[in-house]
């Protein structure tokens, strides 16, 4: 295995620092209270909601400009979102794509590979989802599954894992060489904050679907995932496609920081759009609307909300 040409640039999750455990005589493991207290004290204050919403809207307006630039210049943009479970990747992707045209900017979240896909070259099924000219693709997890969950959970062989670490930098250099603008973000969350988010999902029936047995398994494999991430960075943090770490204990700050950074990495500019105006509505030519009783209408359920009985 070869390391990236510019040498390793390790970025360690804040929860990894000072995470030593103390084992008592009875065999129980002392909770890492001291580490958690330090991490909690080091957490940034939550960004005020009004300030967050104002800046988010401004940044989203810039993303619309990026979209028009991508369409006009026929650029190809790929943004990879990786990180631990419950690190805030999905909510950030939603904010990035909120005001973009889904025909030009699409979110790609691939399911587990089929039997046929398991026999293909590993990168093959991702290639078909890469953008054509004038498109943006947001990967909600990506080919880095092999360096993370597949490796930690034993879903791939050691040979497949080491082959990935060797081929991935080559693959990404080929993309960059062909003009694809590849951006990679790792969302870093502390173990205490992840635990709190898991608990919140477990107690919320509207978000419980976000929890899977695999997510809960990640709690017991925290350090395994940390080691896997460090090794992944050593091999794939390359000049052509560097990793950018987003501290995400505060989701508002994470979204603002990630979008603001993405904008600084793209050479976009305002695109002069053709002026539009509404044409005059033509005069009626005698059309008569079909009687209402000849069509089936959705019942006016909203009217029941206004009734005194409902109130």
PDB file of C-alpha atoms in Angstrom:
ATOM      1  CA  UNK A   1       0.000   0.000   0.000  1.00  0.00           C
ATOM      2  CA  UNK A   2       1.271   3.440  -0.917  1.00  0.00           C
ATOM      3  CA  UNK A   3       0.514   6.618   0.930  1.00  0.00           C
ATOM      4  CA  UNK A   4      -0.662   9.807  -0.658  1.00  0.00           C
ATOM      5  CA  UNK A   5       2.212  11.642  -2.285  1.00  0.00           C
ATOM      6  CA  UNK A   6       2.085  14.592   0.084  1.00  0.00           C
ATOM      7  CA  UNK A   7       2.122  12.362   3.145  1.00  0.00           C
ATOM      8  CA  UNK A   8      -0.588  11.614   5.670  1.00  0.00           C
ATOM      9  CA  UNK A   9      -2.742  14.380   7.034  1.00  0.00           C
ATOM     10  CA  UNK A  10      -4.652  12.810   9.880  1.00  0.00           C
ATOM     11  CA  UNK A  11      -7.757  14.511  11.178  1.00  0.00           C
ATOM     12  CA  UNK A  12      -8.974  12.972  14.407  1.00  0.00           C
ATOM     13  CA  UNK A  13     -12.535  13.218  15.704  1.00  0.00           C
ATOM     14  CA  UNK A  14     -12.729  15.396  18.791  1.00  0.00           C
ATOM     15  CA  UNK A  15     -14.147  12.473  20.746  1.00  0.00           C
ATOM     16  CA  UNK A  16     -11.058  10.380  20.066  1.00  0.00           C
ATOM     17  CA  UNK A  17      -8.752  12.616  22.052  1.00  0.00           C
ATOM     18  CA  UNK A  18      -8.234  11.384  25.578  1.00  0.00           C
ATOM     19  CA  UNK A  19     -10.452   8.349  25.129  1.00  0.00           C
ATOM     20  CA  UNK A  20      -8.528   5.956  27.349  1.00  0.00           C
ATOM     21  CA  UNK A  21     -10.529   3.511  29.429  1.00  0.00           C
ATOM     22  CA  UNK A  22      -9.954   2.340  32.987  1.00  0.00           C
ATOM     23  CA  UNK A  23     -10.830  -1.268  33.817  1.00  0.00           C
ATOM     24  CA  UNK A  24     -11.793  -2.090  37.401  1.00  0.00           C
ATOM     25  CA  UNK A  25     -10.905  -5.269  39.255  1.00  0.00           C
ATOM     26  CA  UNK A  26     -14.387  -6.639  38.641  1.00  0.00           C
ATOM     27  CA  UNK A  27     -13.860  -6.357  34.909  1.00  0.00           C
ATOM     28  CA  UNK A  28     -16.219  -3.454  34.269  1.00  0.00           C
ATOM     29  CA  UNK A  29     -15.083  -0.539  32.149  1.00  0.00           C
ATOM     30  CA  UNK A  30     -15.279   2.900  33.653  1.00  0.00           C
ATOM     31  CA  UNK A  31     -17.265   5.330  31.540  1.00  0.00           C
ATOM     32  CA  UNK A  32     -15.199   7.987  29.844  1.00  0.00           C
ATOM     33  CA  UNK A  33     -16.794  10.759  31.875  1.00  0.00           C
ATOM     34  CA  UNK A  34     -13.723  12.923  31.959  1.00  0.00           C
ATOM     35  CA  UNK A  35     -13.357  12.764  28.173  1.00  0.00           C
ATOM     36  CA  UNK A  36     -17.050  13.446  27.666  1.00  0.00           C
ATOM     37  CA  UNK A  37     -16.926  16.424  30.009  1.00  0.00           C
ATOM     38  CA  UNK A  38     -14.012  17.915  28.102  1.00  0.00           C
ATOM     39  CA  UNK A  39     -15.750  17.328  24.785  1.00  0.00           C
ATOM     40  CA  UNK A  40     -18.968  18.855  26.060  1.00  0.00           C
ATOM     41  CA  UNK A  41     -17.128  21.901  27.366  1.00  0.00           C
ATOM     42  CA  UNK A  42     -15.319  22.281  24.040  1.00  0.00           C
ATOM     43  CA  UNK A  43     -18.508  22.206  21.996  1.00  0.00           C
ATOM     44  CA  UNK A  44     -19.246  25.517  20.258  1.00  0.00           C
ATOM     45  CA  UNK A  45     -22.314  27.418  21.348  1.00  0.00           C
ATOM     46  CA  UNK A  46     -25.247  26.699  19.091  1.00  0.00           C
ATOM     47  CA  UNK A  47     -25.575  29.256  16.317  1.00  0.00           C
ATOM     48  CA  UNK A  48     -28.629  31.475  16.967  1.00  0.00           C
ATOM     49  CA  UNK A  49     -31.584  30.420  14.824  1.00  0.00           C
ATOM     50  CA  UNK A  50     -32.288  33.813  13.254  1.00  0.00           C
ATOM     51  CA  UNK A  51     -28.640  34.343  12.327  1.00  0.00           C
ATOM     52  CA  UNK A  52     -28.467  30.802  10.976  1.00  0.00           C
ATOM     53  CA  UNK A  53     -31.590  31.136   8.819  1.00  0.00           C
ATOM     54  CA  UNK A  54     -30.523  34.492   7.393  1.00  0.00           C
ATOM     55  CA  UNK A  55     -27.059  33.275   6.409  1.00  0.00           C
ATOM     56  CA  UNK A  56     -28.330  29.927   5.160  1.00  0.00           C
ATOM     57  CA  UNK A  57     -30.739  31.658   2.794  1.00  0.00           C
ATOM     58  CA  UNK A  58     -27.945  33.888   1.486  1.00  0.00           C
ATOM     59  CA  UNK A  59     -25.695  30.884   0.888  1.00  0.00           C
ATOM     60  CA  UNK A  60     -28.494  28.987  -0.816  1.00  0.00           C
ATOM     61  CA  UNK A  61     -28.932  31.934  -3.174  1.00  0.00           C
ATOM     62  CA  UNK A  62     -25.241  31.557  -4.041  1.00  0.00           C
ATOM     63  CA  UNK A  63     -25.811  27.847  -4.692  1.00  0.00           C
ATOM     64  CA  UNK A  64     -28.489  28.809  -7.227  1.00  0.00           C
ATOM     65  CA  UNK A  65     -25.853  30.965  -8.938  1.00  0.00           C
ATOM     66  CA  UNK A  66     -23.511  27.953  -8.894  1.00  0.00           C
ATOM     67  CA  UNK A  67     -26.205  25.865 -10.555  1.00  0.00           C
ATOM     68  CA  UNK A  68     -26.619  28.405 -13.357  1.00  0.00           C
ATOM     69  CA  UNK A  69     -22.860  28.576 -13.796  1.00  0.00           C
ATOM     70  CA  UNK A  70     -22.631  24.775 -13.962  1.00  0.00           C
ATOM     71  CA  UNK A  71     -25.416  24.678 -16.558  1.00  0.00           C
ATOM     72  CA  UNK A  72     -23.955  27.460 -18.699  1.00  0.00           C
ATOM     73  CA  UNK A  73     -20.328  26.343 -18.523  1.00  0.00           C
ATOM     74  CA  UNK A  74     -21.278  22.650 -18.825  1.00  0.00           C
ATOM     75  CA  UNK A  75     -19.281  21.894 -15.710  1.00  0.00           C
ATOM     76  CA  UNK A  76     -19.490  18.615 -13.763  1.00  0.00           C
ATOM     77  CA  UNK A  77     -19.565  18.778  -9.974  1.00  0.00           C
ATOM     78  CA  UNK A  78     -19.471  15.876  -7.506  1.00  0.00           C
ATOM     79  CA  UNK A  79     -19.831  16.480  -3.770  1.00  0.00           C
ATOM     80  CA  UNK A  80     -19.272  13.539  -1.422  1.00  0.00           C
ATOM     81  CA  UNK A  81     -20.795  13.561   2.065  1.00  0.00           C
ATOM     82  CA  UNK A  82     -19.266  11.035   4.462  1.00  0.00           C
ATOM     83  CA  UNK A  83     -19.074  10.664   8.224  1.00  0.00           C
ATOM     84  CA  UNK A  84     -20.403   8.704  11.134  1.00  0.00           C
ATOM     85  CA  UNK A  85     -24.068   7.779  11.494  1.00  0.00           C
ATOM     86  CA  UNK A  86     -26.148  10.728  12.756  1.00  0.00           C
ATOM     87  CA  UNK A  87     -23.342  13.181  11.950  1.00  0.00           C
ATOM     88  CA  UNK A  88     -25.712  15.482  10.029  1.00  0.00           C
ATOM     89  CA  UNK A  89     -24.912  14.539   6.443  1.00  0.00           C
ATOM     90  CA  UNK A  90     -28.496  14.076   5.300  1.00  0.00           C
ATOM     91  CA  UNK A  91     -29.815  17.329   6.748  1.00  0.00           C
ATOM     92  CA  UNK A  92     -26.943  19.255   5.170  1.00  0.00           C
ATOM     93  CA  UNK A  93     -27.582  17.681   1.775  1.00  0.00           C
ATOM     94  CA  UNK A  94     -31.231  18.751   2.025  1.00  0.00           C
ATOM     95  CA  UNK A  95     -30.192  22.360   2.628  1.00  0.00           C
ATOM     96  CA  UNK A  96     -27.748  22.273  -0.275  1.00  0.00           C
ATOM     97  CA  UNK A  97     -30.363  20.928  -2.692  1.00  0.00           C
ATOM     98  CA  UNK A  98     -33.389  22.809  -1.302  1.00  0.00           C
ATOM     99  CA  UNK A  99     -33.635  25.480  -4.021  1.00  0.00           C
ATOM    100  CA  UNK A 100     -31.809  23.682  -6.831  1.00  0.00           C
ATOM    101  CA  UNK A 101     -33.371  22.180  -9.940  1.00  0.00           C
ATOM    102  CA  UNK A 102     -33.559  18.391  -9.364  1.00  0.00           C
ATOM    103  CA  UNK A 103     -32.920  17.864 -13.074  1.00  0.00           C
ATOM    104  CA  UNK A 104     -29.547  19.559 -12.722  1.00  0.00           C
ATOM    105  CA  UNK A 105     -28.636  18.754  -9.101  1.00  0.00           C
ATOM    106  CA  UNK A 106     -29.547  15.306  -7.864  1.00  0.00           C
ATOM    107  CA  UNK A 107     -28.955  13.388  -4.653  1.00  0.00           C
ATOM    108  CA  UNK A 108     -27.545   9.889  -4.987  1.00  0.00           C
ATOM    109  CA  UNK A 109     -27.837   7.430  -2.101  1.00  0.00           C
ATOM    110  CA  UNK A 110     -27.203   3.916  -3.352  1.00  0.00           C
ATOM    111  CA  UNK A 111     -28.637   0.849  -1.605  1.00  0.00           C
ATOM    112  CA  UNK A 112     -26.636  -2.293  -0.858  1.00  0.00           C
ATOM    113  CA  UNK A 113     -25.191  -3.806  -4.054  1.00  0.00           C
ATOM    114  CA  UNK A 114     -27.134  -6.528  -5.839  1.00  0.00           C
ATOM    115  CA  UNK A 115     -25.640  -9.960  -6.517  1.00  0.00           C
ATOM    116  CA  UNK A 116     -24.713  -8.826 -10.017  1.00  0.00           C
ATOM    117  CA  UNK A 117     -23.129  -5.608  -8.777  1.00  0.00           C
ATOM    118  CA  UNK A 118     -21.064  -7.581  -6.277  1.00  0.00           C
ATOM    119  CA  UNK A 119     -19.336  -9.289  -9.226  1.00  0.00           C
ATOM    120  CA  UNK A 120     -18.478  -5.976 -10.938  1.00  0.00           C
ATOM    121  CA  UNK A 121     -15.441  -3.794 -10.517  1.00  0.00           C
ATOM    122  CA  UNK A 122     -16.180  -1.976  -7.261  1.00  0.00           C
ATOM    123  CA  UNK A 123     -16.319   1.530  -8.753  1.00  0.00           C
ATOM    124  CA  UNK A 124     -18.456   0.430 -11.697  1.00  0.00           C
ATOM    125  CA  UNK A 125     -21.891   1.045 -10.183  1.00  0.00           C
ATOM    126  CA  UNK A 126     -20.871   4.508  -9.005  1.00  0.00           C
ATOM    127  CA  UNK A 127     -19.641   5.577 -12.432  1.00  0.00           C
ATOM    128  CA  UNK A 128     -23.119   5.512 -13.969  1.00  0.00           C
ATOM    129  CA  UNK A 129     -24.257   8.053 -11.372  1.00  0.00           C
ATOM    130  CA  UNK A 130     -21.510  10.564 -12.136  1.00  0.00           C
ATOM    131  CA  UNK A 131     -22.719  13.855 -13.635  1.00  0.00           C
ATOM    132  CA  UNK A 132     -22.911  14.673 -17.306  1.00  0.00           C
ATOM    133  CA  UNK A 133     -22.074  18.186 -18.493  1.00  0.00           C
ATOM    134  CA  UNK A 134     -24.111  20.800 -16.668  1.00  0.00           C
ATOM    135  CA  UNK A 135     -24.971  18.610 -13.681  1.00  0.00           C
ATOM    136  CA  UNK A 136     -24.264  18.408  -9.939  1.00  0.00           C
ATOM    137  CA  UNK A 137     -24.347  15.125  -8.016  1.00  0.00           C
ATOM    138  CA  UNK A 138     -24.509  15.010  -4.214  1.00  0.00           C
ATOM    139  CA  UNK A 139     -23.425  11.599  -2.916  1.00  0.00           C
ATOM    140  CA  UNK A 140     -25.060  10.709   0.396  1.00  0.00           C
ATOM    141  CA  UNK A 141     -22.298   8.232   1.162  1.00  0.00           C
ATOM    142  CA  UNK A 142     -20.285   6.971  -1.768  1.00  0.00           C
ATOM    143  CA  UNK A 143     -17.582   4.538  -2.807  1.00  0.00           C
ATOM    144  CA  UNK A 144     -16.029   5.204   0.609  1.00  0.00           C
ATOM    145  CA  UNK A 145     -18.443   2.651   2.074  1.00  0.00           C
ATOM    146  CA  UNK A 146     -15.712   0.133   1.367  1.00  0.00           C
ATOM    147  CA  UNK A 147     -13.208   1.940   3.583  1.00  0.00           C
ATOM    148  CA  UNK A 148     -15.760   2.388   6.354  1.00  0.00           C
ATOM    149  CA  UNK A 149     -18.757   0.193   7.066  1.00  0.00           C
ATOM    150  CA  UNK A 150     -17.785  -2.634   4.713  1.00  0.00           C
ATOM    151  CA  UNK A 151     -14.323  -2.888   6.215  1.00  0.00           C
ATOM    152  CA  UNK A 152     -15.380  -2.522   9.860  1.00  0.00           C
ATOM    153  CA  UNK A 153     -18.369  -4.857   9.607  1.00  0.00           C
ATOM    154  CA  UNK A 154     -16.545  -7.473   7.539  1.00  0.00           C
ATOM    155  CA  UNK A 155     -18.682  -7.065   4.412  1.00  0.00           C
ATOM    156  CA  UNK A 156     -15.582  -7.125   2.207  1.00  0.00           C
ATOM    157  CA  UNK A 157     -12.402  -9.163   2.269  1.00  0.00           C
ATOM    158  CA  UNK A 158      -9.048  -7.766   3.334  1.00  0.00           C
ATOM    159  CA  UNK A 159      -7.892  -8.061  -0.255  1.00  0.00           C
ATOM    160  CA  UNK A 160     -10.867  -6.018  -1.495  1.00  0.00           C
ATOM    161  CA  UNK A 161     -10.244  -3.409   1.201  1.00  0.00           C
ATOM    162  CA  UNK A 162      -6.548  -2.985   0.383  1.00  0.00           C
ATOM    163  CA  UNK A 163      -7.328  -2.941  -3.346  1.00  0.00           C
ATOM    164  CA  UNK A 164      -9.758  -0.086  -2.703  1.00  0.00           C
ATOM    165  CA  UNK A 165      -7.173   1.959  -0.802  1.00  0.00           C
ATOM    166  CA  UNK A 166      -4.807   1.512  -3.744  1.00  0.00           C
ATOM    167  CA  UNK A 167      -7.321   2.184  -6.534  1.00  0.00           C
ATOM    168  CA  UNK A 168      -9.367   4.987  -5.014  1.00  0.00           C
ATOM    169  CA  UNK A 169      -6.721   7.735  -5.369  1.00  0.00           C
ATOM    170  CA  UNK A 170      -6.112   6.596  -8.957  1.00  0.00           C
ATOM    171  CA  UNK A 171      -9.838   6.668  -9.704  1.00  0.00           C
ATOM    172  CA  UNK A 172     -10.256  10.144  -8.239  1.00  0.00           C
ATOM    173  CA  UNK A 173      -7.206  11.485 -10.070  1.00  0.00           C
ATOM    174  CA  UNK A 174      -8.765  10.229 -13.314  1.00  0.00           C
ATOM    175  CA  UNK A 175     -11.967  12.103 -12.498  1.00  0.00           C
ATOM    176  CA  UNK A 176     -10.063  15.295 -11.722  1.00  0.00           C
ATOM    177  CA  UNK A 177      -7.937  14.897 -14.850  1.00  0.00           C
ATOM    178  CA  UNK A 178     -11.109  14.642 -16.925  1.00  0.00           C
ATOM    179  CA  UNK A 179     -12.396  17.913 -15.490  1.00  0.00           C
ATOM    180  CA  UNK A 180     -14.790  16.667 -12.818  1.00  0.00           C
ATOM    181  CA  UNK A 181     -14.871  19.031  -9.818  1.00  0.00           C
ATOM    182  CA  UNK A 182     -14.733  16.552  -6.923  1.00  0.00           C
ATOM    183  CA  UNK A 183     -15.283  17.809  -3.370  1.00  0.00           C
ATOM    184  CA  UNK A 184     -15.164  15.510  -0.312  1.00  0.00           C
ATOM    185  CA  UNK A 185     -16.548  16.338   3.135  1.00  0.00           C
ATOM    186  CA  UNK A 186     -16.224  14.305   6.329  1.00  0.00           C
ATOM    187  CA  UNK A 187     -18.751  15.196   9.045  1.00  0.00           C
ATOM    188  CA  UNK A 188     -17.139  14.708  12.456  1.00  0.00           C
ATOM    189  CA  UNK A 189     -19.381  14.210  15.491  1.00  0.00           C
ATOM    190  CA  UNK A 190     -18.448  13.365  19.067  1.00  0.00           C
ATOM    191  CA  UNK A 191     -19.550  10.088  20.605  1.00  0.00           C
ATOM    192  CA  UNK A 192     -21.655  11.907  23.217  1.00  0.00           C
ATOM    193  CA  UNK A 193     -23.514  13.918  20.585  1.00  0.00           C
ATOM    194  CA  UNK A 194     -24.032  10.862  18.380  1.00  0.00           C
ATOM    195  CA  UNK A 195     -25.475   8.994  21.360  1.00  0.00           C
ATOM    196  CA  UNK A 196     -27.872  11.870  22.053  1.00  0.00           C
ATOM    197  CA  UNK A 197     -29.037  11.953  18.437  1.00  0.00           C
ATOM    198  CA  UNK A 198     -29.584   8.196  18.379  1.00  0.00           C
ATOM    199  CA  UNK A 199     -31.652   8.464  21.547  1.00  0.00           C
ATOM    200  CA  UNK A 200     -33.682  11.314  20.057  1.00  0.00           C
ATOM    201  CA  UNK A 201     -34.444   9.259  16.960  1.00  0.00           C
ATOM    202  CA  UNK A 202     -35.365   6.245  19.028  1.00  0.00           C
ATOM    203  CA  UNK A 203     -37.967   8.286  20.910  1.00  0.00           C
ATOM    204  CA  UNK A 204     -39.354  10.109  17.853  1.00  0.00           C
ATOM    205  CA  UNK A 205     -41.833   8.022  15.774  1.00  0.00           C
ATOM    206  CA  UNK A 206     -41.375  10.401  12.813  1.00  0.00           C
ATOM    207  CA  UNK A 207     -37.615   9.764  12.672  1.00  0.00           C
ATOM    208  CA  UNK A 208     -37.244   6.269  14.048  1.00  0.00           C
ATOM    209  CA  UNK A 209     -36.915   4.945  10.504  1.00  0.00           C
ATOM    210  CA  UNK A 210     -33.487   6.615  10.437  1.00  0.00           C
ATOM    211  CA  UNK A 211     -32.215   4.061  12.960  1.00  0.00           C
ATOM    212  CA  UNK A 212     -31.097   0.632  11.827  1.00  0.00           C
ATOM    213  CA  UNK A 213     -29.366  -2.241  13.595  1.00  0.00           C
ATOM    214  CA  UNK A 214     -26.232  -1.167  11.703  1.00  0.00           C
ATOM    215  CA  UNK A 215     -26.440   2.300  13.232  1.00  0.00           C
ATOM    216  CA  UNK A 216     -26.699   0.902  16.748  1.00  0.00           C
ATOM    217  CA  UNK A 217     -23.818  -1.474  16.067  1.00  0.00           C
ATOM    218  CA  UNK A 218     -21.641   1.543  15.281  1.00  0.00           C
ATOM    219  CA  UNK A 219     -21.883   2.591  18.946  1.00  0.00           C
ATOM    220  CA  UNK A 220     -19.975  -0.486  20.073  1.00  0.00           C
ATOM    221  CA  UNK A 221     -17.449  -0.101  17.239  1.00  0.00           C
ATOM    222  CA  UNK A 222     -16.622   3.582  17.724  1.00  0.00           C
ATOM    223  CA  UNK A 223     -12.857   3.131  17.841  1.00  0.00           C
ATOM    224  CA  UNK A 224     -12.882   0.635  14.951  1.00  0.00           C
ATOM    225  CA  UNK A 225     -14.558   3.266  12.789  1.00  0.00           C
ATOM    226  CA  UNK A 226     -12.073   5.885  14.017  1.00  0.00           C
ATOM    227  CA  UNK A 227      -9.121   3.727  12.967  1.00  0.00           C
ATOM    228  CA  UNK A 228     -10.753   2.981   9.626  1.00  0.00           C
ATOM    229  CA  UNK A 229     -11.318   6.689   8.985  1.00  0.00           C
ATOM    230  CA  UNK A 230      -7.712   7.544   9.870  1.00  0.00           C
ATOM    231  CA  UNK A 231      -6.405   4.865   7.505  1.00  0.00           C
ATOM    232  CA  UNK A 232      -8.763   6.058   4.773  1.00  0.00           C
ATOM    233  CA  UNK A 233      -7.475   9.620   5.113  1.00  0.00           C
ATOM    234  CA  UNK A 234      -3.861   8.470   4.874  1.00  0.00           C
ATOM    235  CA  UNK A 235      -4.468   6.888   1.481  1.00  0.00           C
ATOM    236  CA  UNK A 236      -7.161   9.096  -0.078  1.00  0.00           C
ATOM    237  CA  UNK A 237      -6.456  12.645   1.149  1.00  0.00           C
ATOM    238  CA  UNK A 238      -4.745  13.612  -2.101  1.00  0.00           C
ATOM    239  CA  UNK A 239      -4.015  17.052  -3.598  1.00  0.00           C
ATOM    240  CA  UNK A 240      -6.390  16.434  -6.510  1.00  0.00           C
ATOM    241  CA  UNK A 241      -9.252  15.553  -4.145  1.00  0.00           C
ATOM    242  CA  UNK A 242      -8.517  16.481  -0.525  1.00  0.00           C
ATOM    243  CA  UNK A 243     -10.755  15.715   2.412  1.00  0.00           C
ATOM    244  CA  UNK A 244     -12.414  18.595   4.255  1.00  0.00           C
ATOM    245  CA  UNK A 245     -13.565  17.937   7.828  1.00  0.00           C
ATOM    246  CA  UNK A 246     -16.763  19.547   9.107  1.00  0.00           C
ATOM    247  CA  UNK A 247     -17.232  19.728  12.877  1.00  0.00           C
ATOM    248  CA  UNK A 248     -20.902  18.815  13.234  1.00  0.00           C
ATOM    249  CA  UNK A 249     -21.837  18.725  16.910  1.00  0.00           C
ATOM    250  CA  UNK A 250     -23.789  21.897  16.111  1.00  0.00           C
ATOM    251  CA  UNK A 251     -25.762  21.081  12.957  1.00  0.00           C
ATOM    252  CA  UNK A 252     -26.471  24.713  12.169  1.00  0.00           C
ATOM    253  CA  UNK A 253     -22.795  25.624  12.186  1.00  0.00           C
ATOM    254  CA  UNK A 254     -21.956  22.492  10.202  1.00  0.00           C
ATOM    255  CA  UNK A 255     -24.385  23.367   7.402  1.00  0.00           C
ATOM    256  CA  UNK A 256     -23.258  26.977   7.206  1.00  0.00           C
ATOM    257  CA  UNK A 257     -19.557  26.070   7.316  1.00  0.00           C
ATOM    258  CA  UNK A 258     -19.838  23.321   4.723  1.00  0.00           C
ATOM    259  CA  UNK A 259     -21.821  25.338   2.175  1.00  0.00           C
ATOM    260  CA  UNK A 260     -19.659  28.430   2.649  1.00  0.00           C
ATOM    261  CA  UNK A 261     -16.527  26.355   2.100  1.00  0.00           C
ATOM    262  CA  UNK A 262     -17.932  24.616  -0.975  1.00  0.00           C
ATOM    263  CA  UNK A 263     -18.653  27.988  -2.563  1.00  0.00           C
ATOM    264  CA  UNK A 264     -15.039  29.099  -2.054  1.00  0.00           C
ATOM    265  CA  UNK A 265     -13.747  26.037  -3.926  1.00  0.00           C
ATOM    266  CA  UNK A 266     -15.782  26.571  -7.100  1.00  0.00           C
ATOM    267  CA  UNK A 267     -14.752  29.136  -9.752  1.00  0.00           C
ATOM    268  CA  UNK A 268     -18.346  30.198 -10.394  1.00  0.00           C
ATOM    269  CA  UNK A 269     -19.595  33.622 -11.390  1.00  0.00           C
ATOM    270  CA  UNK A 270     -22.899  35.341 -12.045  1.00  0.00           C
ATOM    271  CA  UNK A 271     -24.456  34.233 -15.308  1.00  0.00           C
ATOM    272  CA  UNK A 272     -26.393  36.781 -17.318  1.00  0.00           C
ATOM    273  CA  UNK A 273     -29.852  35.329 -17.770  1.00  0.00           C
ATOM    274  CA  UNK A 274     -32.317  36.282 -20.491  1.00  0.00           C
ATOM    275  CA  UNK A 275     -34.972  38.696 -19.200  1.00  0.00           C
ATOM    276  CA  UNK A 276     -38.391  37.100 -18.786  1.00  0.00           C
ATOM    277  CA  UNK A 277     -41.837  38.680 -18.803  1.00  0.00           C
ATOM    278  CA  UNK A 278     -45.321  37.231 -18.611  1.00  0.00           C
ATOM    279  CA  UNK A 279     -47.164  37.313 -21.956  1.00  0.00           C
ATOM    280  CA  UNK A 280     -50.666  38.834 -22.029  1.00  0.00           C
ATOM    281  CA  UNK A 281     -53.411  36.291 -21.404  1.00  0.00           C
ATOM    282  CA  UNK A 282     -55.402  35.783 -24.645  1.00  0.00           C
ATOM    283  CA  UNK A 283     -59.097  36.576 -24.810  1.00  0.00           C
ATOM    284  CA  UNK A 284     -61.564  33.744 -24.298  1.00  0.00           C
ATOM    285  CA  UNK A 285     -62.567  31.814 -27.406  1.00  0.00           C
ATOM    286  CA  UNK A 286     -65.703  30.322 -25.938  1.00  0.00           C
ATOM    287  CA  UNK A 287     -64.335  27.493 -23.797  1.00  0.00           C
ATOM    288  CA  UNK A 288     -66.870  26.204 -21.245  1.00  0.00           C
ATOM    289  CA  UNK A 289     -65.596  24.347 -18.213  1.00  0.00           C
ATOM    290  CA  UNK A 290     -66.863  20.809 -17.607  1.00  0.00           C
ATOM    291  CA  UNK A 291     -69.509  20.700 -14.808  1.00  0.00           C
ATOM    292  CA  UNK A 292     -68.011  19.809 -11.418  1.00  0.00           C
ATOM    293  CA  UNK A 293     -70.372  16.882 -10.888  1.00  0.00           C
ATOM    294  CA  UNK A 294     -68.851  15.133 -13.906  1.00  0.00           C
ATOM    295  CA  UNK A 295     -65.449  14.863 -12.207  1.00  0.00           C
ATOM    296  CA  UNK A 296     -64.256  13.296  -8.965  1.00  0.00           C
ATOM    297  CA  UNK A 297     -62.749  15.862  -6.610  1.00  0.00           C
ATOM    298  CA  UNK A 298     -60.632  15.280  -3.520  1.00  0.00           C
ATOM    299  CA  UNK A 299     -62.810  15.899  -0.434  1.00  0.00           C
ATOM    300  CA  UNK A 300     -62.234  19.250   1.289  1.00  0.00           C
ATOM    301  CA  UNK A 301     -60.644  17.808   4.415  1.00  0.00           C
ATOM    302  CA  UNK A 302     -59.137  21.217   5.217  1.00  0.00           C
ATOM    303  CA  UNK A 303     -62.651  22.604   5.764  1.00  0.00           C
ATOM    304  CA  UNK A 304     -63.141  20.187   8.675  1.00  0.00           C
ATOM    305  CA  UNK A 305     -60.193  21.822  10.456  1.00  0.00           C
ATOM    306  CA  UNK A 306     -62.095  25.104  10.499  1.00  0.00           C
ATOM    307  CA  UNK A 307     -65.282  23.624  11.937  1.00  0.00           C
ATOM    308  CA  UNK A 308     -66.259  24.385  15.578  1.00  0.00           C
ATOM    309  CA  UNK A 309     -66.310  20.640  16.337  1.00  0.00           C
ATOM    310  CA  UNK A 310     -62.646  20.327  15.403  1.00  0.00           C
ATOM    311  CA  UNK A 311     -61.659  23.363  17.466  1.00  0.00           C
TER     312      UNK A 311
END
